[in-house]
Amino acid sequence: LQQQGLTDQALAAFERAIEENPRATTAYISAGEIYYQKGDVNAAQGRFETAGEVDPSNFVAHYKNGLMLQLLNRPAEAVAAYLRSLVINPYDFNANLNIATAYLQLNDSRQAITYAEQAVKIDRKSAVARVNLGVVYAKVGRHKDAVAEYREAAQLAELSPPLLLNLAL
């Protein structure tokens, strides 16, 4: 149903599957995806969180829960969810990038360094990861390193006003 674009019917089917089998991790994740597509971040977060409770070793459940929590401006909870996902897969680019950003939201730049650096190691050609690492370095006073990351980002992507502003600071 979902592949046919019948998202309301697909969501209803996933919710029925959850009622019939409260341990159906895939149904929770699929329902969460649809809720997110519909703009209901609260419902999506709840479904991803429950998926992680049902299957604690499910990377997607923990990562998506972290992402929804971050979108809901709950960065401390997002960090906890991302940490659970990174225990399962420490080499996931997005989880490392997003946890670094969540730590920045918490004004904890020192904790962000490890994850921002890991994101760059995973994808050296990501301008976003380079800018993120540059911001982290700037916040901890490593200004030369920050400028080096901003320069790398400038070579990887178009110069944007935020990147130019970071370079100027």
Tab-separated table of N, CA and C in Angstrom:
chain	number	residue	atom	x	y	z
A	1	LEU	N	0.832	-1.206	0.000
A	1	LEU	CA	0.000	0.000	0.000
A	1	LEU	C	0.867	1.258	0.000
A	2	GLN	N	1.920	1.221	0.799
A	2	GLN	CA	2.791	2.387	0.880
A	2	GLN	C	3.491	2.642	-0.451
A	3	GLN	N	3.936	1.592	-1.097
A	3	GLN	CA	4.609	1.742	-2.386
A	3	GLN	C	3.657	2.248	-3.460
A	4	GLN	N	2.371	2.010	-3.283
A	4	GLN	CA	1.368	2.495	-4.234
A	4	GLN	C	0.929	3.919	-3.920
A	5	GLY	N	1.510	4.514	-2.875
A	5	GLY	CA	1.156	5.875	-2.510
A	5	GLY	C	-0.081	5.969	-1.634
A	6	LEU	N	-0.559	4.855	-1.169
A	6	LEU	CA	-1.745	4.823	-0.305
A	6	LEU	C	-1.291	4.871	1.151
A	7	THR	N	-0.753	6.013	1.550
A	7	THR	CA	-0.119	6.109	2.861
A	7	THR	C	-1.107	5.987	4.019
A	8	ASP	N	-2.289	6.545	3.877
A	8	ASP	CA	-3.271	6.424	4.966
A	8	ASP	C	-3.649	4.965	5.197
A	9	GLN	N	-3.872	4.240	4.109
A	9	GLN	CA	-4.215	2.827	4.228
A	9	GLN	C	-3.030	2.019	4.773
A	10	ALA	N	-1.831	2.368	4.328
A	10	ALA	CA	-0.635	1.679	4.816
A	10	ALA	C	-0.462	1.931	6.312
A	11	LEU	N	-0.663	3.172	6.739
A	11	LEU	CA	-0.538	3.488	8.157
A	11	LEU	C	-1.560	2.697	8.976
A	12	ALA	N	-2.781	2.646	8.487
A	12	ALA	CA	-3.820	1.872	9.186
A	12	ALA	C	-3.421	0.397	9.276
A	13	ALA	N	-2.834	-0.131	8.213
A	13	ALA	CA	-2.404	-1.538	8.210
A	13	ALA	C	-1.271	-1.751	9.215
A	14	PHE	N	-0.322	-0.817	9.276
A	14	PHE	CA	0.771	-0.951	10.246
A	14	PHE	C	0.229	-0.862	11.674
A	15	GLU	N	-0.711	0.037	11.909
A	15	GLU	CA	-1.295	0.158	13.253
A	15	GLU	C	-2.063	-1.103	13.640
A	16	ARG	N	-2.755	-1.705	12.671
A	16	ARG	CA	-3.437	-2.980	12.943
A	16	ARG	C	-2.420	-4.072	13.269
A	17	ALA	N	-1.316	-4.087	12.518
A	17	ALA	CA	-0.268	-5.084	12.769
A	17	ALA	C	0.308	-4.918	14.176
A	18	ILE	N	0.462	-3.681	14.621
A	18	ILE	CA	0.976	-3.414	15.969
A	18	ILE	C	-0.012	-3.909	17.023
A	19	GLU	N	-1.303	-3.674	16.778
A	19	GLU	CA	-2.329	-4.159	17.717
A	19	GLU	C	-2.298	-5.679	17.821
A	20	GLU	N	-2.134	-6.334	16.672
A	20	GLU	CA	-2.126	-7.790	16.649
A	20	GLU	C	-0.834	-8.372	17.218
A	21	ASN	N	0.284	-7.673	16.981
A	21	ASN	CA	1.580	-8.154	17.452
A	21	ASN	C	2.387	-6.961	17.981
A	22	PRO	N	2.295	-6.667	19.271
A	22	PRO	CA	2.993	-5.519	19.846
A	22	PRO	C	4.518	-5.624	19.795
A	23	ARG	N	5.042	-6.711	19.275
A	23	ARG	CA	6.494	-6.877	19.139
A	23	ARG	C	6.941	-6.713	17.684
A	24	ALA	N	6.065	-6.217	16.821
A	24	ALA	CA	6.354	-6.076	15.382
A	24	ALA	C	7.171	-4.809	15.137
A	25	THR	N	8.459	-4.933	15.343
A	25	THR	CA	9.366	-3.784	15.216
A	25	THR	C	9.236	-3.094	13.864
A	26	THR	N	9.175	-3.865	12.811
A	26	THR	CA	9.088	-3.288	11.468
A	26	THR	C	7.828	-2.446	11.306
A	27	ALA	N	6.732	-2.878	11.897
A	27	ALA	CA	5.483	-2.107	11.808
A	27	ALA	C	5.625	-0.775	12.536
A	28	TYR	N	6.278	-0.769	13.696
A	28	TYR	CA	6.508	0.488	14.422
A	28	TYR	C	7.357	1.452	13.588
A	29	ILE	N	8.430	0.921	13.023
A	29	ILE	CA	9.327	1.769	12.222
A	29	ILE	C	8.607	2.289	10.986
A	30	SER	N	7.879	1.425	10.302
A	30	SER	CA	7.152	1.853	9.099
A	30	SER	C	6.082	2.887	9.435
A	31	ALA	N	5.362	2.673	10.533
A	31	ALA	CA	4.361	3.656	10.958
A	31	ALA	C	5.050	4.973	11.310
A	32	GLY	N	6.183	4.895	11.988
A	32	GLY	CA	6.944	6.098	12.327
A	32	GLY	C	7.356	6.881	11.096
A	33	GLU	N	7.785	6.166	10.072
A	33	GLU	CA	8.173	6.825	8.812
A	33	GLU	C	6.981	7.579	8.201
A	34	ILE	N	5.833	6.939	8.212
A	34	ILE	CA	4.649	7.579	7.622
A	34	ILE	C	4.229	8.789	8.447
A	35	TYR	N	4.227	8.639	9.770
A	35	TYR	CA	3.889	9.786	10.619
A	35	TYR	C	4.834	10.955	10.332
A	36	TYR	N	6.126	10.649	10.186
A	36	TYR	CA	7.102	11.698	9.900
A	36	TYR	C	6.805	12.358	8.548
A	37	GLN	N	6.520	11.543	7.536
A	37	GLN	CA	6.191	12.088	6.211
A	37	GLN	C	4.962	12.980	6.274
A	38	LYS	N	4.032	12.667	7.160
A	38	LYS	CA	2.810	13.451	7.304
A	38	LYS	C	3.026	14.694	8.171
A	39	GLY	N	4.223	14.820	8.737
A	39	GLY	CA	4.524	15.984	9.562
A	39	GLY	C	4.200	15.826	11.030
A	40	ASP	N	3.820	14.632	11.454
A	40	ASP	CA	3.497	14.379	12.853
A	40	ASP	C	4.732	13.809	13.551
A	41	VAL	N	5.639	14.703	13.922
A	41	VAL	CA	6.918	14.290	14.503
A	41	VAL	C	6.713	13.636	15.868
A	42	ASN	N	5.750	14.119	16.643
A	42	ASN	CA	5.483	13.514	17.956
A	42	ASN	C	5.084	12.049	17.820
A	43	ALA	N	4.157	11.767	16.925
A	43	ALA	CA	3.715	10.384	16.729
A	43	ALA	C	4.862	9.534	16.184
A	44	ALA	N	5.635	10.090	15.258
A	44	ALA	CA	6.771	9.360	14.696
A	44	ALA	C	7.769	9.017	15.797
A	45	GLN	N	8.071	9.990	16.630
A	45	GLN	CA	9.024	9.762	17.725
A	45	GLN	C	8.530	8.639	18.630
A	46	GLY	N	7.265	8.647	18.964
A	46	GLY	CA	6.713	7.608	19.820
A	46	GLY	C	6.841	6.221	19.211
A	47	ARG	N	6.595	6.123	17.919
A	47	ARG	CA	6.700	4.824	17.249
A	47	ARG	C	8.149	4.346	17.190
A	48	PHE	N	9.081	5.267	16.895
A	48	PHE	CA	10.492	4.867	16.848
A	48	PHE	C	10.996	4.479	18.236
A	49	GLU	N	10.570	5.223	19.254
A	49	GLU	CA	10.974	4.896	20.616
A	49	GLU	C	10.484	3.507	21.012
A	50	THR	N	9.221	3.219	20.707
A	50	THR	CA	8.677	1.901	21.043
A	50	THR	C	9.400	0.800	20.268
A	51	ALA	N	9.732	1.058	19.017
A	51	ALA	CA	10.484	0.071	18.228
A	51	ALA	C	11.808	-0.251	18.904
A	52	GLY	N	12.477	0.776	19.435
A	52	GLY	CA	13.739	0.558	20.141
A	52	GLY	C	13.560	-0.207	21.441
A	53	GLU	N	12.421	-0.004	22.101
A	53	GLU	CA	12.135	-0.753	23.327
A	53	GLU	C	11.852	-2.219	23.012
A	54	VAL	N	11.113	-2.443	21.914
A	54	VAL	CA	10.771	-3.809	21.510
A	54	VAL	C	12.016	-4.557	21.031
A	55	ASP	N	12.880	-3.855	20.297
A	55	ASP	CA	14.092	-4.471	19.751
A	55	ASP	C	15.286	-3.578	20.065
A	56	PRO	N	15.884	-3.730	21.246
A	56	PRO	CA	16.979	-2.855	21.665
A	56	PRO	C	18.210	-2.886	20.752
A	57	SER	N	18.314	-3.889	19.897
A	57	SER	CA	19.469	-3.969	18.999
A	57	SER	C	19.168	-3.404	17.613
A	58	ASN	N	18.061	-2.685	17.469
A	58	ASN	CA	17.672	-2.146	16.163
A	58	ASN	C	18.240	-0.735	15.990
A	59	PHE	N	19.258	-0.617	15.163
A	59	PHE	CA	19.908	0.668	14.916
A	59	PHE	C	18.921	1.711	14.412
A	60	VAL	N	18.130	1.357	13.414
A	60	VAL	CA	17.210	2.312	12.788
A	60	VAL	C	16.255	2.895	13.817
A	61	ALA	N	15.727	2.055	14.695
A	61	ALA	CA	14.780	2.532	15.706
A	61	ALA	C	15.418	3.593	16.595
A	62	HIS	N	16.612	3.337	17.081
A	62	HIS	CA	17.280	4.292	17.979
A	62	HIS	C	17.708	5.551	17.234
A	63	TYR	N	18.251	5.375	16.028
A	63	TYR	CA	18.684	6.544	15.254
A	63	TYR	C	17.495	7.457	14.921
A	64	LYS	N	16.425	6.855	14.416
A	64	LYS	CA	15.253	7.670	14.034
A	64	LYS	C	14.610	8.307	15.268
A	65	ASN	N	14.616	7.609	16.384
A	65	ASN	CA	14.108	8.198	17.620
A	65	ASN	C	14.946	9.425	17.982
A	66	GLY	N	16.260	9.300	17.886
A	66	GLY	CA	17.143	10.437	18.152
A	66	GLY	C	16.859	11.605	17.227
A	67	LEU	N	16.668	11.303	15.970
A	67	LEU	CA	16.397	12.350	14.989
A	67	LEU	C	15.087	13.075	15.313
A	68	MET	N	14.062	12.316	15.652
A	68	MET	CA	12.773	12.937	15.985
A	68	MET	C	12.896	13.772	17.267
A	69	LEU	N	13.606	13.255	18.252
A	69	LEU	CA	13.798	14.004	19.497
A	69	LEU	C	14.549	15.306	19.231
A	70	GLN	N	15.513	15.249	18.329
A	70	GLN	CA	16.256	16.457	17.981
A	70	GLN	C	15.333	17.457	17.280
A	71	LEU	N	14.494	16.966	16.391
A	71	LEU	CA	13.537	17.843	15.712
A	71	LEU	C	12.531	18.442	16.690
A	72	LEU	N	12.252	17.726	17.762
A	72	LEU	CA	11.335	18.214	18.794
A	72	LEU	C	12.048	19.097	19.822
A	73	ASN	N	13.297	19.432	19.537
A	73	ASN	CA	14.106	20.282	20.409
A	73	ASN	C	14.273	19.666	21.804
A	74	ARG	N	14.558	18.384	21.807
A	74	ARG	CA	14.841	17.649	23.043
A	74	ARG	C	16.236	17.024	22.905
A	75	PRO	N	17.280	17.888	22.826
A	75	PRO	CA	18.618	17.400	22.490
A	75	PRO	C	19.224	16.430	23.492
A	76	ALA	N	18.948	16.579	24.784
A	76	ALA	CA	19.533	15.639	25.757
A	76	ALA	C	19.000	14.230	25.524
A	77	GLU	N	17.703	14.119	25.258
A	77	GLU	CA	17.123	12.809	24.968
A	77	GLU	C	17.613	12.291	23.618
A	78	ALA	N	17.802	13.209	22.665
A	78	ALA	CA	18.320	12.819	21.351
A	78	ALA	C	19.712	12.216	21.491
A	79	VAL	N	20.557	12.839	22.314
A	79	VAL	CA	21.906	12.308	22.537
A	79	VAL	C	21.831	10.882	23.063
A	80	ALA	N	20.964	10.649	24.032
A	80	ALA	CA	20.842	9.301	24.599
A	80	ALA	C	20.428	8.293	23.525
A	81	ALA	N	19.484	8.664	22.679
A	81	ALA	CA	19.041	7.761	21.614
A	81	ALA	C	20.157	7.532	20.588
A	82	TYR	N	20.854	8.608	20.212
A	82	TYR	CA	21.961	8.454	19.258
A	82	TYR	C	23.055	7.557	19.845
A	83	LEU	N	23.334	7.722	21.143
A	83	LEU	CA	24.354	6.869	21.768
A	83	LEU	C	23.964	5.400	21.684
A	84	ARG	N	22.672	5.112	21.879
A	84	ARG	CA	22.215	3.722	21.747
A	84	ARG	C	22.424	3.233	20.311
A	85	SER	N	22.165	4.101	19.335
A	85	SER	CA	22.348	3.684	17.942
A	85	SER	C	23.824	3.469	17.619
A	86	LEU	N	24.680	4.317	18.195
A	86	LEU	CA	26.109	4.208	17.900
A	86	LEU	C	26.763	3.014	18.580
A	87	VAL	N	26.163	2.489	19.629
A	87	VAL	CA	26.648	1.238	20.220
A	87	VAL	C	26.470	0.115	19.203
A	88	ILE	N	25.382	0.188	18.452
A	88	ILE	CA	25.079	-0.838	17.450
A	88	ILE	C	25.913	-0.640	16.189
A	89	ASN	N	26.044	0.609	15.739
A	89	ASN	CA	26.817	0.903	14.530
A	89	ASN	C	27.608	2.196	14.723
A	90	PRO	N	28.835	2.096	15.254
A	90	PRO	CA	29.620	3.303	15.526
A	90	PRO	C	30.109	4.030	14.279
A	91	TYR	N	29.939	3.422	13.121
A	91	TYR	CA	30.448	4.018	11.886
A	91	TYR	C	29.359	4.614	11.006
A	92	ASP	N	28.208	4.881	11.584
A	92	ASP	CA	27.150	5.505	10.805
A	92	ASP	C	27.406	7.009	10.722
A	93	PHE	N	27.498	7.504	9.496
A	93	PHE	CA	27.792	8.922	9.269
A	93	PHE	C	26.744	9.827	9.911
A	94	ASN	N	25.473	9.596	9.606
A	94	ASN	CA	24.420	10.492	10.082
A	94	ASN	C	24.289	10.488	11.598
A	95	ALA	N	24.422	9.347	12.224
A	95	ALA	CA	24.329	9.294	13.683
A	95	ALA	C	25.460	10.094	14.322
A	96	ASN	N	26.677	9.974	13.786
A	96	ASN	CA	27.802	10.743	14.319
A	96	ASN	C	27.615	12.236	14.073
A	97	LEU	N	27.196	12.588	12.883
A	97	LEU	CA	26.971	14.002	12.562
A	97	LEU	C	25.889	14.605	13.458
A	98	ASN	N	24.784	13.890	13.607
A	98	ASN	CA	23.656	14.425	14.363
A	98	ASN	C	23.910	14.467	15.865
A	99	ILE	N	24.640	13.502	16.407
A	99	ILE	CA	24.919	13.572	17.841
A	99	ILE	C	25.854	14.746	18.133
A	100	ALA	N	26.784	15.010	17.222
A	100	ALA	CA	27.658	16.177	17.404
A	100	ALA	C	26.814	17.453	17.415
A	101	THR	N	25.851	17.533	16.526
A	101	THR	CA	24.972	18.698	16.472
A	101	THR	C	24.124	18.802	17.738
A	102	ALA	N	23.636	17.676	18.226
A	102	ALA	CA	22.844	17.681	19.463
A	102	ALA	C	23.695	18.165	20.642
A	103	TYR	N	24.944	17.712	20.696
A	103	TYR	CA	25.828	18.206	21.761
A	103	TYR	C	26.051	19.712	21.627
A	104	LEU	N	26.150	20.210	20.399
A	104	LEU	CA	26.268	21.661	20.205
A	104	LEU	C	25.021	22.373	20.731
A	105	GLN	N	23.844	21.790	20.492
A	105	GLN	CA	22.610	22.369	21.002
A	105	GLN	C	22.632	22.431	22.527
A	106	LEU	N	23.316	21.495	23.151
A	106	LEU	CA	23.421	21.451	24.606
A	106	LEU	C	24.593	22.288	25.131
A	107	ASN	N	25.267	23.000	24.219
A	107	ASN	CA	26.462	23.790	24.566
A	107	ASN	C	27.550	22.923	25.198
A	108	ASP	N	27.694	21.716	24.694
A	108	ASP	CA	28.706	20.785	25.172
A	108	ASP	C	29.637	20.439	24.002
A	109	SER	N	30.420	21.420	23.620
A	109	SER	CA	31.289	21.277	22.445
A	109	SER	C	32.363	20.217	22.644
A	110	ARG	N	32.825	20.065	23.862
A	110	ARG	CA	33.877	19.071	24.112
A	110	ARG	C	33.383	17.653	23.810
A	111	GLN	N	32.138	17.363	24.168
A	111	GLN	CA	31.573	16.043	23.850
A	111	GLN	C	31.342	15.904	22.347
A	112	ALA	N	31.080	17.004	21.677
A	112	ALA	CA	30.778	16.974	20.242
A	112	ALA	C	31.999	16.629	19.399
A	113	ILE	N	33.182	16.956	19.884
A	113	ILE	CA	34.402	16.787	19.075
A	113	ILE	C	34.549	15.371	18.532
A	114	THR	N	34.474	14.389	19.395
A	114	THR	CA	34.694	12.993	18.986
A	114	THR	C	33.780	12.603	17.833
A	115	TYR	N	32.509	12.968	17.949
A	115	TYR	CA	31.523	12.554	16.947
A	115	TYR	C	31.648	13.371	15.662
A	116	ALA	N	31.954	14.639	15.791
A	116	ALA	CA	32.149	15.467	14.600
A	116	ALA	C	33.375	14.992	13.824
A	117	GLU	N	34.435	14.653	14.546
A	117	GLU	CA	35.634	14.118	13.887
A	117	GLU	C	35.346	12.773	13.231
A	118	GLN	N	34.574	11.934	13.914
A	118	GLN	CA	34.236	10.625	13.351
A	118	GLN	C	33.426	10.784	12.063
A	119	ALA	N	32.485	11.730	12.052
A	119	ALA	CA	31.684	11.958	10.835
A	119	ALA	C	32.589	12.334	9.668
A	120	VAL	N	33.592	13.178	9.910
A	120	VAL	CA	34.523	13.568	8.844
A	120	VAL	C	35.372	12.383	8.410
A	121	LYS	N	35.773	11.541	9.359
A	121	LYS	CA	36.553	10.343	8.993
A	121	LYS	C	35.733	9.410	8.102
A	122	ILE	N	34.447	9.307	8.403
A	122	ILE	CA	33.576	8.416	7.637
A	122	ILE	C	33.344	8.947	6.230
A	123	ASP	N	33.142	10.270	6.116
A	123	ASP	CA	32.896	10.878	4.802
A	123	ASP	C	33.707	12.163	4.681
A	124	ARG	N	34.926	12.002	4.225
A	124	ARG	CA	35.852	13.139	4.102
A	124	ARG	C	35.377	14.183	3.091
A	125	LYS	N	34.484	13.804	2.198
A	125	LYS	CA	34.017	14.726	1.152
A	125	LYS	C	32.698	15.414	1.514
A	126	SER	N	32.272	15.292	2.751
A	126	SER	CA	31.029	15.930	3.181
A	126	SER	C	31.309	17.347	3.673
A	127	ALA	N	30.831	18.316	2.912
A	127	ALA	CA	30.988	19.714	3.321
A	127	ALA	C	30.235	19.976	4.622
A	128	VAL	N	29.078	19.361	4.776
A	128	VAL	CA	28.289	19.543	5.995
A	128	VAL	C	29.067	19.064	7.213
A	129	ALA	N	29.692	17.903	7.111
A	129	ALA	CA	30.472	17.376	8.234
A	129	ALA	C	31.662	18.279	8.529
A	130	ARG	N	32.284	18.805	7.489
A	130	ARG	CA	33.436	19.702	7.676
A	130	ARG	C	33.018	20.990	8.382
A	131	VAL	N	31.893	21.567	7.961
A	131	VAL	CA	31.405	22.787	8.609
A	131	VAL	C	31.061	22.492	10.063
A	132	ASN	N	30.389	21.393	10.302
A	132	ASN	CA	30.015	21.011	11.659
A	132	ASN	C	31.258	20.879	12.540
A	133	LEU	N	32.278	20.217	12.025
A	133	LEU	CA	33.521	20.062	12.773
A	133	LEU	C	34.180	21.427	12.983
A	134	GLY	N	34.124	22.286	11.982
A	134	GLY	CA	34.667	23.630	12.129
A	134	GLY	C	33.983	24.406	13.246
A	135	VAL	N	32.680	24.293	13.325
A	135	VAL	CA	31.926	24.965	14.390
A	135	VAL	C	32.358	24.430	15.753
A	136	VAL	N	32.487	23.117	15.852
A	136	VAL	CA	32.907	22.504	17.116
A	136	VAL	C	34.299	23.014	17.504
A	137	TYR	N	35.221	22.984	16.555
A	137	TYR	CA	36.573	23.461	16.855
A	137	TYR	C	36.559	24.928	17.287
A	138	ALA	N	35.784	25.746	16.608
A	138	ALA	CA	35.718	27.173	16.955
A	138	ALA	C	35.208	27.355	18.387
A	139	LYS	N	34.212	26.566	18.762
A	139	LYS	CA	33.609	26.698	20.094
A	139	LYS	C	34.573	26.291	21.215
A	140	VAL	N	35.517	25.395	20.905
A	140	VAL	CA	36.483	24.986	21.938
A	140	VAL	C	37.800	25.756	21.818
A	141	GLY	N	37.826	26.752	20.946
A	141	GLY	CA	39.006	27.606	20.842
A	141	GLY	C	40.091	27.109	19.904
A	142	ARG	N	39.806	26.101	19.114
A	142	ARG	CA	40.783	25.591	18.147
A	142	ARG	C	40.539	26.286	16.804
A	143	HIS	N	40.841	27.572	16.762
A	143	HIS	CA	40.477	28.413	15.630
A	143	HIS	C	41.210	28.049	14.341
A	144	LYS	N	42.485	27.696	14.422
A	144	LYS	CA	43.215	27.295	13.208
A	144	LYS	C	42.594	26.038	12.602
A	145	ASP	N	42.244	25.090	13.462
A	145	ASP	CA	41.611	23.864	12.984
A	145	ASP	C	40.237	24.168	12.387
A	146	ALA	N	39.521	25.101	13.008
A	146	ALA	CA	38.198	25.486	12.499
A	146	ALA	C	38.322	26.081	11.100
A	147	VAL	N	39.265	26.978	10.914
A	147	VAL	CA	39.461	27.603	9.605
A	147	VAL	C	39.831	26.549	8.568
A	148	ALA	N	40.673	25.596	8.938
A	148	ALA	CA	41.063	24.525	8.007
A	148	ALA	C	39.838	23.732	7.572
A	149	GLU	N	38.936	23.433	8.507
A	149	GLU	CA	37.719	22.690	8.155
A	149	GLU	C	36.798	23.524	7.266
A	150	TYR	N	36.658	24.803	7.551
A	150	TYR	CA	35.818	25.671	6.720
A	150	TYR	C	36.391	25.765	5.309
A	151	ARG	N	37.708	25.820	5.191
A	151	ARG	CA	38.339	25.869	3.860
A	151	ARG	C	38.085	24.585	3.088
A	152	GLU	N	38.207	23.467	3.783
A	152	GLU	CA	37.907	22.175	3.143
A	152	GLU	C	36.457	22.159	2.664
A	153	ALA	N	35.557	22.620	3.508
A	153	ALA	CA	34.135	22.648	3.150
A	153	ALA	C	33.920	23.550	1.932
A	154	ALA	N	34.624	24.657	1.878
A	154	ALA	CA	34.478	25.590	0.752
A	154	ALA	C	34.935	24.963	-0.553
A	155	GLN	N	35.875	24.045	-0.481
A	155	GLN	CA	36.339	23.367	-1.693
A	155	GLN	C	35.393	22.243	-2.113
A	156	LEU	N	34.593	21.782	-1.166
A	156	LEU	CA	33.698	20.656	-1.442
A	156	LEU	C	32.302	21.081	-1.875
A	157	ALA	N	31.939	22.314	-1.572
A	157	ALA	CA	30.575	22.773	-1.874
A	157	ALA	C	30.612	24.249	-2.240
A	158	GLU	N	29.475	24.721	-2.743
A	158	GLU	CA	29.378	26.143	-3.069
A	158	GLU	C	29.528	26.975	-1.815
A	159	LEU	N	30.125	28.131	-1.983
A	159	LEU	CA	30.219	29.043	-0.848
A	159	LEU	C	28.825	29.564	-0.529
A	160	SER	N	28.441	29.407	0.706
A	160	SER	CA	27.130	29.870	1.150
A	160	SER	C	27.328	30.962	2.188
A	161	PRO	N	26.322	31.783	2.414
A	161	PRO	CA	26.458	32.829	3.435
A	161	PRO	C	26.870	32.293	4.808
A	162	PRO	N	26.284	31.169	5.300
A	162	PRO	CA	26.745	30.685	6.622
A	162	PRO	C	28.218	30.265	6.618
A	163	LEU	N	28.662	29.634	5.534
A	163	LEU	CA	30.050	29.217	5.469
A	163	LEU	C	30.961	30.430	5.414
A	164	LEU	N	30.610	31.408	4.618
A	164	LEU	CA	31.415	32.634	4.557
A	164	LEU	C	31.448	33.337	5.905
A	165	LEU	N	30.343	33.352	6.606
A	165	LEU	CA	30.289	33.968	7.936
A	165	LEU	C	31.210	33.237	8.896
A	166	ASN	N	31.191	31.906	8.865
A	166	ASN	CA	32.080	31.124	9.734
A	166	ASN	C	33.539	31.398	9.416
A	167	LEU	N	33.876	31.518	8.142
A	167	LEU	CA	35.238	31.824	7.757
A	167	LEU	C	35.645	33.215	8.252
A	168	ALA	N	34.720	34.159	8.216
A	168	ALA	CA	35.009	35.523	8.621
A	168	ALA	C	35.214	35.631	10.138
A	169	LEU	N	34.504	34.808	10.890
A	169	LEU	CA	34.616	34.876	12.341
A	169	LEU	C	35.925	34.272	12.768
